[in-house]
Amino acid sequence: MPIEIHHLGYVVFYIYAMKQLLLFVFVGASVTATAQDKPNPIRINQLGYFPLAPKTAIVIAPVESDSFYITAINKPDTVFKGLLSKEMQSANSSLKTRVANFTYLLNSGTYQIHVGNMVSYPFSIGIDVLKPVGIASIKGYYFQRASMELQPKYAGQWARAAGTPDKAVLVHPSAAAGTRTAGSTISSPGGWYDAGDYNKYIVNSGITMGTLLSAYEDFPAYFKTIACNIPESNDVVPDILNEVLYNLRWMLTMQDPFDGGVYNKCTEPSFSEIAMPDKVSSQRWVVQKSTAATLDFAAVMAQASRILVAYQKQFPGLSDSCLTAAKNAWEWVQKNPAVEYNQTAMNNMLMKPAITTGGYGDKVFIDEWFWAACELYISTGNEDYYKFISRSINNKLTLPGWNNVFALGYYTLLRHSKKLEATHAADLANMKRKILELADAYLQAVQGNAFKTVMGQAKTDFIWGSNAVAANQGVLLLNAYSINSDRKYADAALSNMDYILGKNATGYCFVTGIGSKPTMHPHHRLSMADDVAEPVPGLLAGGPNPGKQDKCTYEFSEPETCYADVDCSYASNEIAINWNAPLVYLSNAFNALQYKLGYATPPQKKK
Ligand code: G3I
Ligand code: 9MR
């Protein structure tokens, strides 16, 4: 009888509450505080789940119980109960796990999972559940803006003074050409700080901008509804584009008008001290042009030019300028098809000053050639570019990263597949097949994964910036979904969203400002130097990386656990614009697709 179940719930809750109280009284406050710092052993998506989507939590074994139950927050009644799966050994650490599947808890609300004496962090089930991370991850870029003051009405407690104006950047000897002699001055203001440092790198801007622009191109109607409270929010331009434009305008300053080549970066000679940007006074330089930087630039400008056609009124001439910039960059690489940015070699030539900031020194250019050709082809329709596409379209498809943008070309050709259907149908079919093949391989890995995520399908997923691997796997899977509308691909992508938001071997939600146990101490100068306890929000931490290149102290060393939420740890806990971008894509794609995917039922409109 319902009334009995009700009472039983109270009894269970009473026992639980008493246990918690006794624990507190006997174990003592200080121990409790330390215990609170440890991630909860029930690993969940700390933000929440869509009502009609798959839902699992992972319990770190051993556990005292074979079953779990779920209560609504602050209510004693059990609303769902189930059995834990049998124990699984993780392939990426010594952890053993058990799965709590609560897919059939369909009602919206805020809940907690109970396993024996353990209680999970609260989480939501509901429509729009990923919206907070979708918006925050875009806003994260606003917080990275160089050369301008961040005002309290937009930045809240993270308001800060303008720094690194970059109005008088010096031309490094490696970059001298034409009238821009070594030591002459150029203006290169704006753009986003790359990461925890204050430098601005074209190669890393390439994949970042490509991914953000692709998010917009894939879901334009949705992004028109998303406002992030940035200074431009009141204009008619979607905020994701407003934000992208801040970096785009900087990128344009990085092209040498003399020959169309693009400088690798605008940088301090060496990483600055940990201080707010207005307190850092190092001279900044533009350094050597390179093929990778120039091709990435060409791709971004070509893609932006076609998107900006719709905003000619707001930004007169900008779309055309972008296309011209792309073509000029393309001209430069014809004459300079393989110029590497090799920082060590440059420094060995005794060019002064020596430059020791991030290299982003890509040596393989075939993927950049491919991506730039794809963007130029789609924006212009000029078949000349297709020759460069043909050259490598049958290469192996691999997950994108800052030094591998091949897949970005695929995504663009796929998105504009109508343009290929008539003349390049065989290529289109091949490309689709290869995307589905890679997606299928990811899918197959989920069953055997102890956290029921695609992430971790191989130990090699855990590299510097591994969380972007998780996010980019998700983006690839959503591209697979766009080919045949098979929901299994989206479900697999969602498993990595869960991973990023806490259903992982570390127990952290890797997005600052989101969830109950988020990253709190990223290697991020803006967060470290600002006297605010909470880190700047909306930023994705690098994630587990057993490389430990930073030589910090880590509590765990295995591939999936090697993460330290300490600001020393730039190899596992920095943030970076190229890692945030696939998070923007993934989280917002789910917001955009939730009804189409059947993850939620649209609210009935009141008449
Ligand atoms: O290329 C090899 C590959 O062949 C090998 O299999 C693999 C095994 O780990 O390593 C690969 O090299 C790695 C390289 O990234 C390419 O992915 C290096 O080990 C790894 O140390 C290197 O890390 C990069 C790091 O800078 C150090 O250079 C990160 O990808 C990159 O995201 C990071 O970027 C920094 C910028 O330089 C400066 N600003 C902050 C930013 C984020 O930390
Ligand atoms: O802060 C730098 C970070 O952005 C880079 O990713 C990292 C690796 O290149 O380097 C960090 O700077 C460290 C430098 O390499 C060594 N001295 C300590 C610096 C951090 O304070």
XYZ file of C-alpha atoms and ligand atoms in Angstrom:
671
model
C 0.000 0.000 0.000
C 1.293 3.424 -0.883
C 1.081 4.665 2.676
C 3.346 1.861 3.892
C 5.939 2.528 1.234
C 5.818 6.125 2.312
C 6.516 5.139 5.918
C 9.249 2.734 4.936
C 10.923 5.567 3.123
C 10.903 7.623 6.304
C 12.437 4.764 8.263
C 15.212 4.371 5.711
C 15.804 8.073 5.699
C 15.789 8.212 9.494
C 18.406 5.450 9.745
C 20.490 7.178 7.126
C 20.233 10.541 8.882
C 21.163 9.026 12.217
C 24.180 7.318 10.696
C 25.370 10.563 9.197
C 24.918 12.301 12.530
C 26.794 9.583 14.425
C 29.563 9.661 11.880
C 29.896 13.371 12.380
C 29.835 13.164 16.170
C 32.259 10.256 16.527
C 34.656 10.738 13.684
C 35.038 14.426 14.346
C 34.721 17.490 12.200
C 38.257 17.609 10.835
C 38.165 14.052 9.501
C 34.766 14.726 8.022
C 36.147 17.754 6.232
C 38.940 15.719 4.653
C 36.502 13.031 3.683
C 34.364 15.681 2.049
C 37.306 16.632 -0.113
C 37.584 13.141 -1.541
C 35.452 12.668 -4.615
C 32.242 10.781 -3.954
C 32.631 7.064 -4.852
C 29.298 7.164 -6.684
C 30.332 8.688 -9.995
C 27.572 10.575 -11.758
C 27.073 13.289 -14.304
C 27.023 15.974 -11.613
C 24.888 18.314 -13.674
C 22.292 15.809 -14.747
C 20.527 13.649 -17.277
C 17.835 14.121 -19.902
C 14.494 12.484 -18.927
C 14.374 9.957 -21.758
C 18.099 9.415 -22.339
C 20.281 6.592 -21.011
C 21.318 7.156 -17.379
C 24.005 5.365 -15.457
C 26.107 5.993 -12.383
C 29.320 4.137 -11.661
C 30.066 2.944 -8.161
C 33.681 2.386 -7.239
C 34.002 -1.102 -5.738
C 34.065 -2.628 -3.226
C 30.585 -1.743 -2.002
C 28.567 -3.276 0.804
C 25.383 -3.570 -1.165
C 24.332 -5.214 -4.399
C 21.519 -2.767 -4.918
C 20.942 0.957 -5.096
C 17.971 3.217 -4.646
C 17.224 6.798 -5.579
C 15.377 9.456 -3.613
C 14.276 12.909 -4.594
C 16.371 15.475 -2.776
C 15.160 16.180 0.766
C 12.461 13.549 0.419
C 12.648 10.134 2.024
C 10.658 8.112 -0.517
C 12.461 5.732 -2.798
C 11.531 6.696 -6.323
C 13.651 4.107 -8.069
C 15.622 1.054 -7.092
C 17.772 -1.404 -8.939
C 20.601 -3.893 -8.766
C 24.215 -3.009 -9.344
C 25.928 -4.821 -12.190
C 28.599 -7.344 -11.384
C 32.046 -5.977 -10.686
C 34.160 -4.888 -13.665
C 37.906 -4.377 -13.781
C 38.851 -1.146 -15.510
C 41.403 -1.464 -18.300
C 42.843 1.980 -17.535
C 43.553 1.685 -13.803
C 43.313 -0.748 -10.922
C 39.780 0.457 -10.148
C 36.890 -1.969 -10.096
C 33.433 -0.632 -10.743
C 29.749 -1.526 -10.641
C 27.106 0.087 -12.741
C 23.821 1.528 -11.477
C 21.463 1.844 -14.418
C 18.508 4.139 -13.816
C 17.562 4.882 -17.404
C 13.920 4.252 -16.525
C 13.734 6.950 -13.900
C 11.949 9.313 -16.244
C 10.527 12.078 -14.078
C 12.180 15.454 -13.919
C 13.532 16.421 -10.523
C 16.615 16.561 -8.330
C 17.789 13.267 -6.917
C 20.442 11.373 -4.987
C 21.586 7.780 -5.408
C 22.073 5.594 -2.324
C 24.314 2.521 -2.198
C 24.707 1.005 1.257
C 25.759 3.937 3.433
C 26.896 6.030 0.533
C 24.912 8.863 -0.976
C 25.769 10.540 -4.272
C 25.926 14.253 -4.926
C 22.565 15.638 -6.004
C 21.847 15.691 -9.729
C 18.964 16.712 -11.960
C 16.831 14.973 -14.491
C 15.139 17.405 -16.833
C 14.866 19.134 -20.159
C 17.596 21.692 -20.936
C 19.730 19.933 -18.369
C 23.010 20.682 -20.169
C 22.188 24.311 -20.867
C 24.262 25.664 -17.972
C 27.426 24.015 -19.298
C 26.545 24.980 -22.865
C 26.326 28.651 -21.966
C 29.201 28.640 -19.472
C 31.574 27.010 -21.937
C 30.952 29.800 -24.477
C 31.243 32.467 -21.797
C 34.576 30.901 -20.836
C 36.051 32.543 -23.940
C 34.918 35.976 -22.824
C 36.966 35.469 -19.654
C 40.014 34.690 -21.822
C 39.798 37.983 -23.744
C 43.073 39.862 -24.009
C 43.544 43.657 -24.161
C 40.239 44.706 -22.623
C 38.764 45.376 -19.240
C 36.199 42.838 -18.033
C 33.417 44.761 -16.309
C 31.558 43.435 -13.257
C 28.206 43.398 -15.055
C 29.547 40.724 -17.376
C 32.367 39.190 -15.394
C 30.976 39.342 -11.838
C 33.635 38.646 -9.254
C 36.111 37.890 -12.052
C 36.054 41.484 -13.324
C 39.571 42.648 -14.113
C 41.583 45.475 -15.610
C 42.749 45.413 -19.220
C 46.210 43.991 -19.825
C 48.507 42.949 -22.666
C 47.289 45.751 -24.992
C 49.484 44.387 -27.799
C 49.388 47.689 -29.660
C 53.174 47.682 -29.976
C 54.292 44.142 -30.607
C 57.815 43.724 -31.952
C 58.666 41.737 -35.062
C 61.050 38.942 -34.083
C 64.087 38.430 -36.356
C 62.524 35.113 -37.418
C 59.492 37.005 -38.723
C 61.178 39.884 -40.533
C 60.114 40.439 -44.161
C 59.665 43.438 -46.478
C 59.153 46.640 -44.522
C 58.538 44.688 -41.325
C 62.150 44.515 -40.280
C 63.368 42.859 -37.101
C 62.466 45.057 -34.163
C 59.818 47.033 -36.017
C 56.400 47.354 -34.422
C 52.969 46.042 -35.337
C 49.593 46.226 -33.615
C 48.005 42.902 -32.686
C 45.459 43.578 -29.923
C 42.594 41.419 -28.739
C 42.067 37.706 -29.206
C 41.907 35.112 -26.460
C 44.667 34.027 -24.142
C 45.485 30.506 -25.200
C 45.216 28.771 -21.885
C 46.717 29.282 -18.437
C 49.303 31.500 -20.111
C 48.858 34.898 -21.773
C 50.128 34.073 -25.233
C 48.136 33.885 -28.448
C 48.921 31.106 -30.899
C 47.529 30.872 -34.429
C 47.780 27.084 -34.748
C 45.751 26.540 -31.615
C 43.310 29.250 -32.620
C 42.828 27.309 -35.853
C 41.185 24.195 -34.466
C 39.428 26.239 -31.796
C 37.776 28.614 -34.235
C 37.036 25.817 -36.709
C 35.233 23.848 -34.016
C 33.258 26.837 -32.722
C 32.274 27.977 -36.206
C 31.219 24.423 -37.005
C 29.053 24.317 -33.903
C 27.305 27.426 -35.183
C 27.013 26.124 -38.734
C 25.508 22.857 -37.510
C 22.977 24.447 -35.122
C 22.360 28.049 -36.245
C 18.733 28.274 -35.105
C 19.608 27.029 -31.645
C 22.549 29.399 -31.229
C 20.330 32.337 -32.106
C 18.530 31.619 -28.817
C 21.659 31.464 -26.659
C 22.796 34.629 -24.856
C 25.841 34.652 -22.615
C 25.780 38.115 -21.022
C 28.786 39.436 -22.898
C 29.162 43.095 -23.954
C 27.731 42.353 -27.409
C 24.738 40.355 -26.161
C 22.241 43.018 -27.138
C 23.106 43.007 -30.833
C 21.353 40.781 -33.384
C 24.378 38.551 -33.802
C 24.361 35.197 -31.950
C 26.711 35.366 -28.969
C 28.797 32.421 -30.081
C 29.646 34.462 -33.204
C 30.146 37.646 -31.217
C 32.689 35.809 -29.126
C 34.369 34.168 -32.116
C 34.693 37.588 -33.766
C 36.805 38.802 -30.868
C 39.458 36.270 -31.765
C 38.887 36.533 -35.518
C 39.782 40.222 -35.546
C 42.993 39.454 -33.704
C 43.830 36.652 -36.133
C 43.510 39.106 -39.031
C 46.306 41.225 -37.484
C 48.613 38.199 -37.577
C 48.818 38.108 -41.364
C 51.715 39.936 -42.951
C 50.096 42.183 -45.581
C 53.384 42.101 -47.484
C 53.128 38.435 -48.497
C 50.037 36.834 -46.908
C 52.045 34.602 -44.550
C 50.834 34.265 -40.976
C 52.943 34.504 -37.817
C 52.943 31.532 -35.549
C 52.165 33.448 -32.390
C 52.074 36.701 -30.496
C 54.085 35.933 -27.399
C 56.246 36.840 -24.451
C 59.746 35.387 -24.826
C 59.135 33.058 -21.875
C 56.101 32.229 -19.718
C 55.397 35.166 -17.407
C 55.096 35.051 -13.658
C 51.722 34.173 -12.128
C 50.071 37.612 -12.057
C 47.045 39.381 -13.480
C 47.507 40.569 -17.087
C 47.762 44.256 -16.179
C 50.686 43.418 -13.874
C 52.650 41.581 -16.553
C 54.855 43.859 -18.595
C 56.983 41.555 -20.749
C 57.642 42.806 -24.259
C 55.608 40.783 -26.764
C 56.712 39.573 -30.178
C 55.295 38.077 -33.323
C 57.445 35.180 -34.442
C 58.102 33.281 -37.649
C 55.483 32.477 -40.247
C 54.769 28.824 -40.766
C 52.813 26.614 -43.131
C 50.633 25.146 -40.380
C 49.719 28.584 -39.005
C 49.035 30.007 -42.459
C 46.870 27.074 -43.556
C 44.909 27.032 -40.293
C 44.380 30.758 -40.740
C 43.205 30.241 -44.325
C 40.712 27.608 -43.197
C 39.272 29.752 -40.405
C 38.998 32.853 -42.590
C 37.325 30.929 -45.406
C 34.820 29.365 -43.029
C 34.126 32.674 -41.284
C 33.641 34.469 -44.588
C 30.682 32.308 -45.608
C 29.068 32.543 -42.169
C 29.476 36.315 -42.072
C 27.662 36.789 -45.389
C 24.473 36.821 -43.312
C 25.838 39.650 -41.149
C 27.060 42.076 -43.789
C 24.868 44.816 -42.415
C 26.379 44.537 -38.952
C 29.943 44.064 -40.162
C 30.257 45.733 -43.574
C 33.084 44.269 -45.603
C 34.184 41.757 -42.978
C 33.059 38.666 -44.863
C 34.922 39.845 -47.973
C 38.009 40.742 -45.970
C 38.065 37.259 -44.472
C 37.872 35.617 -47.873
C 40.625 37.842 -49.240
C 42.763 37.051 -46.202
C 42.163 33.328 -46.755
C 43.144 33.563 -50.413
C 46.281 35.565 -49.633
C 47.265 32.970 -47.048
C 46.637 30.253 -49.614
C 48.956 32.084 -52.034
C 51.702 32.158 -49.423
C 51.585 28.417 -48.790
C 51.857 27.691 -52.512
C 55.311 29.239 -52.273
C 56.015 27.913 -48.779
C 54.418 24.472 -48.709
C 56.324 23.002 -45.779
C 57.768 25.624 -43.440
C 57.925 24.139 -39.979
C 57.855 26.216 -36.830
C 60.750 24.614 -35.014
C 61.353 26.678 -31.924
C 64.437 24.798 -30.794
C 66.080 25.188 -34.189
C 65.175 28.879 -34.209
C 66.712 29.419 -30.795
C 69.786 27.441 -31.803
C 70.319 29.954 -34.587
C 70.764 32.453 -31.749
C 67.935 34.680 -32.829
C 67.229 37.117 -30.000
C 65.320 36.979 -27.855
C 65.116 33.214 -27.444
C 61.447 32.158 -27.422
C 60.439 29.410 -24.991
C 56.656 29.652 -24.755
C 54.346 27.011 -26.293
C 55.589 25.718 -29.626
C 52.536 24.171 -31.259
C 55.233 23.033 -33.653
C 53.398 20.858 -36.121
C 55.602 19.004 -38.598
C 52.963 17.274 -40.722
C 50.980 19.592 -42.972
C 48.857 17.309 -45.105
C 45.866 17.655 -42.782
C 46.113 21.467 -42.712
C 46.309 21.521 -46.513
C 43.225 19.351 -46.618
C 41.190 21.374 -44.140
C 42.043 24.740 -45.729
C 41.187 23.383 -49.178
C 37.835 22.091 -47.867
C 36.874 25.441 -46.359
C 37.971 27.396 -49.427
C 36.170 24.971 -51.729
C 32.897 25.178 -49.821
C 33.065 28.965 -49.523
C 33.973 29.613 -53.157
C 32.793 26.574 -55.132
C 36.055 26.797 -57.061
C 37.039 23.319 -58.292
C 40.747 24.274 -58.225
C 40.630 23.722 -54.482
C 39.149 20.294 -54.977
C 42.452 19.071 -56.417
C 43.949 19.572 -52.980
C 40.999 17.796 -51.403
C 41.397 14.803 -53.725
C 45.037 14.510 -52.761
C 44.263 13.303 -49.243
C 40.543 12.698 -48.870
C 41.199 8.955 -48.671
C 43.741 9.288 -45.858
C 43.036 7.648 -42.536
C 40.442 9.447 -40.431
C 41.670 10.120 -36.916
C 40.425 12.199 -34.015
C 41.248 15.906 -34.310
C 43.702 17.723 -32.071
C 45.657 20.976 -32.435
C 48.136 19.298 -34.771
C 45.595 17.204 -36.678
C 42.732 19.037 -38.354
C 41.949 16.466 -41.039
C 38.555 15.581 -39.548
C 37.501 19.246 -39.607
C 37.604 19.054 -43.390
C 35.361 15.982 -43.298
C 32.882 17.701 -41.021
C 32.670 20.667 -43.357
C 32.249 18.593 -46.522
C 29.609 16.523 -44.765
C 27.716 19.591 -43.558
C 27.670 20.963 -47.100
C 27.228 17.578 -48.743
C 24.678 18.985 -51.195
C 27.591 20.700 -52.922
C 29.326 17.345 -53.401
C 26.398 15.159 -54.404
C 26.488 15.976 -58.105
C 30.193 16.004 -58.827
C 31.957 14.149 -56.029
C 29.417 11.574 -54.903
C 31.929 8.745 -54.508
C 34.114 10.843 -52.216
C 31.092 11.784 -50.152
C 30.048 8.153 -49.751
C 33.583 7.117 -48.753
C 33.805 9.875 -46.221
C 30.505 8.937 -44.627
C 31.561 5.319 -44.446
C 34.819 6.243 -42.715
C 33.098 8.460 -40.160
C 30.653 5.659 -39.370
C 33.478 3.120 -39.126
C 35.349 5.191 -36.567
C 32.113 5.885 -34.694
C 31.289 2.148 -34.666
C 34.690 1.369 -33.190
C 33.967 3.864 -30.394
C 30.539 2.375 -29.827
C 31.926 -1.102 -29.445
C 34.249 0.042 -26.700
C 31.491 1.260 -24.367
C 30.258 -2.149 -23.241
C 33.679 -3.256 -22.059
C 34.470 0.081 -20.422
C 34.258 0.112 -16.644
C 32.763 3.626 -16.694
C 30.450 2.939 -19.621
C 31.945 5.755 -21.638
C 33.593 5.913 -25.039
C 36.430 7.794 -23.389
C 39.011 5.297 -22.261
C 38.532 2.993 -25.232
C 42.338 2.913 -25.315
C 45.001 3.958 -22.816
C 46.268 6.398 -25.433
C 43.133 8.489 -24.837
C 44.852 9.790 -21.710
C 47.212 12.429 -23.088
C 47.883 16.065 -22.224
C 44.426 17.585 -22.743
C 42.682 14.192 -22.540
C 39.339 15.805 -21.770
C 39.390 17.261 -25.266
C 39.846 13.723 -26.564
C 36.603 12.830 -24.771
C 34.848 15.909 -26.149
C 36.170 15.400 -29.681
C 35.094 11.751 -29.677
C 31.657 13.092 -28.812
C 31.747 15.550 -31.707
C 32.776 12.801 -34.102
C 29.902 10.620 -32.883
C 27.412 13.450 -33.387
C 28.686 13.829 -36.934
C 28.030 10.101 -37.368
C 24.538 10.671 -35.993
C 23.992 13.437 -38.548
C 24.652 10.935 -41.348
C 21.937 8.417 -40.547
C 20.035 9.719 -37.482
C 20.821 6.539 -35.576
C 20.448 7.482 -31.933
C 23.059 4.973 -30.768
C 25.774 7.401 -31.903
C 24.308 10.256 -29.903
C 23.936 7.997 -26.865
C 27.626 7.149 -27.135
C 28.498 10.849 -27.438
C 26.397 11.485 -24.349
C 28.456 8.928 -22.426
C 31.444 11.234 -22.862
C 29.422 14.225 -21.716
C 28.765 12.200 -18.546
C 32.480 11.471 -18.348
C 33.435 15.129 -18.488
C 30.818 16.065 -15.915
C 31.906 13.523 -13.302
C 31.212 9.935 -14.347
C 34.893 9.104 -14.489
C 37.729 7.519 -12.548
C 38.704 10.747 -10.779
C 35.244 11.763 -9.570
C 35.778 15.350 -10.702
C 33.509 17.375 -12.890
C 36.179 18.845 -15.163
C 34.321 22.061 -16.007
C 34.992 24.904 -13.578
C 31.909 26.251 -11.857
C 29.735 23.233 -12.709
C 28.677 20.360 -10.445
C 29.354 19.415 -6.829
C 33.016 18.455 -7.216
C 34.420 20.642 -9.974
C 38.017 21.460 -10.803
C 38.942 24.200 -8.324
C 42.642 24.879 -8.898
C 43.394 24.981 -12.611
C 46.820 26.037 -13.859
C 45.365 29.313 -15.057
C 47.038 32.607 -14.340
C 43.729 34.489 -14.366
C 42.315 32.162 -11.691
C 45.507 31.874 -9.668
C 46.288 35.580 -9.395
C 42.851 37.098 -8.887
C 42.227 36.606 -5.141
C 38.859 35.001 -5.896
C 38.399 31.565 -4.313
C 36.440 30.108 -7.228
C 38.277 29.652 -10.500
C 37.051 31.467 -13.591
C 33.958 29.469 -14.637
C 33.137 27.551 -17.791
C 36.623 26.223 -18.496
C 37.541 22.607 -19.204
C 40.551 21.240 -17.331
C 43.073 19.203 -19.317
C 42.301 15.962 -17.494
C 44.099 12.721 -16.634
C 47.539 12.473 -18.231
C 50.044 9.953 -16.906
C 52.845 11.902 -18.628
C 53.224 14.121 -15.517
C 55.378 16.499 -17.574
C 54.885 19.161 -14.881
C 56.572 17.008 -12.197
C 53.916 17.985 -9.660
C 52.785 15.643 -6.900
C 49.975 13.334 -8.007
C 48.012 11.066 -5.685
C 47.334 8.579 -8.495
C 49.478 7.625 -11.477
C 47.436 5.329 -13.663
C 46.209 6.533 -17.060
C 42.651 7.383 -16.067
C 43.370 8.551 -12.515
C 46.511 10.621 -13.115
C 44.896 13.973 -12.491
C 45.791 16.514 -9.816
C 43.515 19.426 -9.036
C 46.467 21.625 -8.090
C 47.515 24.771 -9.887
C 51.047 23.439 -10.298
C 49.773 20.804 -12.706
C 49.832 22.247 -16.193
C 50.023 18.745 -17.665
C 46.705 17.626 -16.142
C 44.983 20.746 -14.896
C 45.547 23.643 -17.279
C 42.670 24.916 -19.370
C 42.939 25.749 -23.074
C 40.805 27.277 -25.816
C 41.176 24.208 -28.028
C 39.837 21.971 -25.246
C 36.850 24.176 -24.498
C 35.736 24.272 -28.134
C 34.598 20.636 -28.460
C 32.908 21.060 -25.074
C 30.990 24.014 -26.505
C 30.066 21.878 -29.482
C 29.022 18.803 -27.522
C 27.054 20.416 -24.714
C 25.210 22.798 -27.006
C 24.534 20.111 -29.623
C 22.680 18.104 -26.991
C 20.683 21.161 -25.998
C 19.857 21.749 -29.636
C 19.003 18.105 -30.391
C 17.287 17.025 -27.164
C 13.783 16.815 -28.653
C 14.845 15.428 -32.018
C 16.822 12.744 -30.213
C 13.823 11.866 -28.083
C 15.788 12.702 -24.930
C 12.974 14.948 -23.765
C 9.396 15.817 -24.652
C 8.885 19.450 -25.602
C 6.923 21.332 -22.951
C 3.275 21.863 -23.946
C 2.663 25.473 -24.943
C 0.073 27.127 -22.695
C -2.904 28.343 -24.691
O 53.579 13.548 -31.011
C 53.758 12.615 -29.951
C 53.209 11.262 -30.342
O 53.925 10.768 -31.438
C 53.293 10.322 -29.145
O 52.654 9.117 -29.453
C 52.598 10.950 -27.933
C 52.761 10.108 -26.678
O 52.417 10.857 -25.526
O 53.180 12.205 -27.665
C 53.034 13.113 -28.732
O 53.535 14.343 -28.369
C 52.806 15.078 -27.434
C 52.371 16.380 -28.076
O 51.727 17.180 -27.117
C 51.423 16.172 -29.249
O 50.187 15.710 -28.818
C 53.689 15.354 -26.221
O 53.978 14.132 -25.548
C 53.029 16.308 -25.288
O 53.942 16.692 -24.278
C 52.549 17.554 -26.034
O 51.797 18.311 -25.147
C 51.442 19.620 -25.568
C 51.985 20.642 -24.570
O 51.540 21.934 -24.917
C 53.496 20.659 -24.484
O 54.056 21.056 -25.684
C 49.929 19.690 -25.605
O 49.442 18.852 -26.645
C 49.482 21.113 -25.836
O 48.083 21.161 -25.669
C 50.142 22.054 -24.833
O 49.779 23.356 -25.160
C 50.122 24.379 -24.241
C 50.877 25.425 -25.023
O 52.107 24.895 -25.442
C 51.078 26.698 -24.195
N 49.833 27.173 -23.675
C 49.155 26.194 -22.851
C 48.836 24.956 -23.655
C 48.044 23.948 -22.859
O 48.788 23.275 -21.897
O 52.290 28.240 -17.548
C 52.841 27.464 -18.586
C 51.762 26.653 -19.272
O 50.857 27.518 -19.904
C 52.354 25.671 -20.246
O 51.381 24.792 -20.729
C 53.450 24.870 -19.583
C 54.130 23.910 -20.539
O 54.702 24.546 -21.612
O 54.419 25.720 -19.037
C 53.904 26.566 -18.031
O 54.922 27.376 -17.551
C 55.829 26.732 -16.694
C 57.172 26.583 -17.386
O 57.068 25.708 -18.480
C 58.197 26.083 -16.405
N 58.268 26.942 -15.255
C 56.994 27.038 -14.521
C 55.919 27.580 -15.435
C 54.575 27.584 -14.704
O 54.538 28.483 -13.735
